[in-house]
Coordinates of N, CA, C and O in Angstrom, one line a residue:
X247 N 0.7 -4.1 -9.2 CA 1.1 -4.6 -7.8 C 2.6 -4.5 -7.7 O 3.4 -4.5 -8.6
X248 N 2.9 -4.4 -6.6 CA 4.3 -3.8 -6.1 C 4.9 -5.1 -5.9 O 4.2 -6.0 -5.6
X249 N 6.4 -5.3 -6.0 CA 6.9 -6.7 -5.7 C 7.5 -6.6 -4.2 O 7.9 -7.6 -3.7
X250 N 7.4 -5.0 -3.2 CA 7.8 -5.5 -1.9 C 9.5 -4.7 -2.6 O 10.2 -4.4 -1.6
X251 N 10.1 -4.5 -3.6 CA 11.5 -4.3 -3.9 C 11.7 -2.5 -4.1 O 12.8 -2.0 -4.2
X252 N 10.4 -1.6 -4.3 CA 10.7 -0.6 -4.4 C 8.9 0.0 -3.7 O 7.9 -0.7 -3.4
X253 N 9.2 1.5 -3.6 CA 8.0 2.5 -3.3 C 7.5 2.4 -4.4 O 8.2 2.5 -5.4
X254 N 5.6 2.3 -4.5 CA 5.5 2.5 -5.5 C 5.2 4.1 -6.4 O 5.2 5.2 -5.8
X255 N 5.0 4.0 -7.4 CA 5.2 5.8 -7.8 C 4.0 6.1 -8.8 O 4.2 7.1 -9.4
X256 N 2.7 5.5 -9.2 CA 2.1 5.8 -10.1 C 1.0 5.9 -8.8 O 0.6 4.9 -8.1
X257 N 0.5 7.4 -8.8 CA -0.9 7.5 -8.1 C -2.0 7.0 -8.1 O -2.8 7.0 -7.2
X258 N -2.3 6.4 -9.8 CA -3.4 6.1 -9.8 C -3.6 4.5 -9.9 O -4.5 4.0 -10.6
X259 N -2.7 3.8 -9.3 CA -2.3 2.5 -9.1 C -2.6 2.0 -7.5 O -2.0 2.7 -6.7
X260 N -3.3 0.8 -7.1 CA -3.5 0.3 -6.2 C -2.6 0.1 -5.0 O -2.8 0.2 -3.8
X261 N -1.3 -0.3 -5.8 CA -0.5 -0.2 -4.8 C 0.0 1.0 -3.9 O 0.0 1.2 -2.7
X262 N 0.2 1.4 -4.7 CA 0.6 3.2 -4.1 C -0.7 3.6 -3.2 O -0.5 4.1 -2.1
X263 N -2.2 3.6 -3.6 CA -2.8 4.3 -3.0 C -2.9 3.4 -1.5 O -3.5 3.9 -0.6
X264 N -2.4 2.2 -1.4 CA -2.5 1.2 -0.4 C -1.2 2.0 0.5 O -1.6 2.5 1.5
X265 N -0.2 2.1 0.2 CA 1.1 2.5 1.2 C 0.9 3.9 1.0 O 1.8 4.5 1.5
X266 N 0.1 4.7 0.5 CA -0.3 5.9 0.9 C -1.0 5.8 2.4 O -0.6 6.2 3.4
X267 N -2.3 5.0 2.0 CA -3.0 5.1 3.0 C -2.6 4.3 4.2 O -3.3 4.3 5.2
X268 N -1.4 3.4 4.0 CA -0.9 2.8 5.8 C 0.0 3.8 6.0 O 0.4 3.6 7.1
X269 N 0.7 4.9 5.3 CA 1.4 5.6 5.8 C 1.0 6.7 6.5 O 1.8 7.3 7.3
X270 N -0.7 7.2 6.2 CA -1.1 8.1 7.0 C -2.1 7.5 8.5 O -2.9 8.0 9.2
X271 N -1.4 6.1 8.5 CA -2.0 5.7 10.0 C -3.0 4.7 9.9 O -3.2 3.8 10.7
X272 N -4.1 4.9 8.5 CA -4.9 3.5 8.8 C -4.3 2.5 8.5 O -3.3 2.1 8.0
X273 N -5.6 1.8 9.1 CA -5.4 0.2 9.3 C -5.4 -0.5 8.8 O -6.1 0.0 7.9
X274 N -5.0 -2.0 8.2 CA -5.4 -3.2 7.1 C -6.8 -3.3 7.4 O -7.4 -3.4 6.4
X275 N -7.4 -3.4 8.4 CA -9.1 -3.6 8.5 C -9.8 -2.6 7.5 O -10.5 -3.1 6.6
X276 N -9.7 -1.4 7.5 CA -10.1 0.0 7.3 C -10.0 -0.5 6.0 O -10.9 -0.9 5.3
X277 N -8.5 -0.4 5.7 CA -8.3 -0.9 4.2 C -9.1 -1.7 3.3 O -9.3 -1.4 2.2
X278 N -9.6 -2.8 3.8 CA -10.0 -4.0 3.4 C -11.4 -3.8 3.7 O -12.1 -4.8 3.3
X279 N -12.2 -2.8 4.4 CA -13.4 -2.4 4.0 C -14.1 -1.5 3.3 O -15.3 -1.3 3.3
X280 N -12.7 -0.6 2.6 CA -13.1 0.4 1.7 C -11.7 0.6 1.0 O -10.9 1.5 1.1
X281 N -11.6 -0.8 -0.1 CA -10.4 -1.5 -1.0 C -10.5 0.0 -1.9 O -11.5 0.6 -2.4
X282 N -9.3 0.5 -2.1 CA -8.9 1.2 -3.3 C -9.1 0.8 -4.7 O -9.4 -0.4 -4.9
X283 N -8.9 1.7 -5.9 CA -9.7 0.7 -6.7 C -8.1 0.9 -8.1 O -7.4 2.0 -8.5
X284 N -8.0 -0.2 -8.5 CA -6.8 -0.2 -9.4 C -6.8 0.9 -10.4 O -7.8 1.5 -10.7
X285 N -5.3 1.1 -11.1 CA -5.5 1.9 -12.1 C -6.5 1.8 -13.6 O -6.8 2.7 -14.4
X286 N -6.9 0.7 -13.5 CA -8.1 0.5 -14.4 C -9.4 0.7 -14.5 O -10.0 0.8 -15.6
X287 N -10.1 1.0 -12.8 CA -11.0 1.4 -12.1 C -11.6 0.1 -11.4 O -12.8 0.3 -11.0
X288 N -11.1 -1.0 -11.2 CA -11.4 -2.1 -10.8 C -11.2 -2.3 -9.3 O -10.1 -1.8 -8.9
X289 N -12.0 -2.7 -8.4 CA -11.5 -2.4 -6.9 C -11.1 -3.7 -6.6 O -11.6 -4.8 -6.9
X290 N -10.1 -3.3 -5.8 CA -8.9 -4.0 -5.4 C -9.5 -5.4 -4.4 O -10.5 -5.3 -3.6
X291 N -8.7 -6.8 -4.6 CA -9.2 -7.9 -3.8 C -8.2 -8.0 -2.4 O -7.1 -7.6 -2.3
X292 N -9.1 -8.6 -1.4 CA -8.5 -8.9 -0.3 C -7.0 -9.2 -0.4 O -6.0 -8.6 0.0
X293 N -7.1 -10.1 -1.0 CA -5.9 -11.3 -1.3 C -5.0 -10.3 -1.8 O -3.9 -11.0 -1.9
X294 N -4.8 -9.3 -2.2 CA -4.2 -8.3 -3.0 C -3.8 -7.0 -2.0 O -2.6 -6.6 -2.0
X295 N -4.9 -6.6 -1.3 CA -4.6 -5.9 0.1 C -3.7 -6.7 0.8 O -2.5 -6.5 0.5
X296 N -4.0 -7.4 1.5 CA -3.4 -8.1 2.4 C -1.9 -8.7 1.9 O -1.0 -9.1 2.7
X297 N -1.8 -8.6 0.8 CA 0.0 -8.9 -0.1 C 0.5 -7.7 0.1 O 1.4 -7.5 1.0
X298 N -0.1 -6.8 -0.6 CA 1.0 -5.4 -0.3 C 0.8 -4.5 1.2 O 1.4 -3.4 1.5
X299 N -0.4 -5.4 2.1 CA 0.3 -4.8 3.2 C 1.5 -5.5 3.8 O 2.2 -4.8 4.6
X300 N 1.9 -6.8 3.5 CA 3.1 -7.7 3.8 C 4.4 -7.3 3.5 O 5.3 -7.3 4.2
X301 N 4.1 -6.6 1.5 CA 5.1 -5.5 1.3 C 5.3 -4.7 2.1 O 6.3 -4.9 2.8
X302 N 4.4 -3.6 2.3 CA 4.5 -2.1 2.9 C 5.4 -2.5 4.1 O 6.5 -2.1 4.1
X303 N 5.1 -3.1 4.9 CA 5.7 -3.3 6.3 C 7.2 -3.7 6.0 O 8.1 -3.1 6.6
X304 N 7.6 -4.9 5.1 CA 8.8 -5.5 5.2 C 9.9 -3.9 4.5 O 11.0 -3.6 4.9
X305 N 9.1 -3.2 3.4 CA 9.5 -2.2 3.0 C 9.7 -1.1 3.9 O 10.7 -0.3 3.6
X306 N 9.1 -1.0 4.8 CA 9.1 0.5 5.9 C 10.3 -0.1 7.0 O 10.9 0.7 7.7
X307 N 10.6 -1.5 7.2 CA 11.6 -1.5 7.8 C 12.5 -1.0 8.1 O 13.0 -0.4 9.1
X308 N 12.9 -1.4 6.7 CA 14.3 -1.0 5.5 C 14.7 0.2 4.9 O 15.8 0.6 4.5
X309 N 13.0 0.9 4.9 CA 13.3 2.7 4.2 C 11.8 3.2 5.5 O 10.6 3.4 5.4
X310 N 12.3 3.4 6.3 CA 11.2 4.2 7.0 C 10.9 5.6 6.3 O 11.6 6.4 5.7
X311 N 9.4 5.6 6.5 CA 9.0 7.3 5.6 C 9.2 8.4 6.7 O 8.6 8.4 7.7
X312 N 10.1 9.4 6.2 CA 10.3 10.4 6.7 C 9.1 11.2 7.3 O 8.1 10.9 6.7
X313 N 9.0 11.8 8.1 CA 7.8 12.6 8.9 C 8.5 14.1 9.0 O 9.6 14.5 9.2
X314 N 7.3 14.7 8.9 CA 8.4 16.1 9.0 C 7.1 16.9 10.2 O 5.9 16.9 10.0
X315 N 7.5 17.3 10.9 CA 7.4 18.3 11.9 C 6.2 19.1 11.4 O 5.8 20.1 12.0

């Protein structure tokens, strides 16, 4: 789990596949009905969604993700 202080960088980790997937436009709903599953193969809890979408946002403030044309 990501502390909200950096992007996360390991693909096969929950967090990352979470700010992958709000970065290509879905939703926390969407998210939270088809939870990514941790790097251990364990699928991810609400309460765990719902933290690092708190991250992702406070983080994209501060470093918006580049979009390229």
């Amino acid at each position: 789990m990501s502390h909200g202080k950096s992007e996360p960088t390991n693909p096969n980790a929950a967090d990352y596949k979470i700010y992958s997937r709000l970065d290509s436009g879905e939703s926390l709903e969407s998210i939270l009905k088809n939870p990514p599953t941790t790097k251990h193969g364990v699928v991810t809890t609400a309460s765990n969604i719902k933290q690092e979408y708190g991250f992702w946002k406070r983080w994209r403030v501060s470093n918006p993700k580049p979009y390229s044309d």
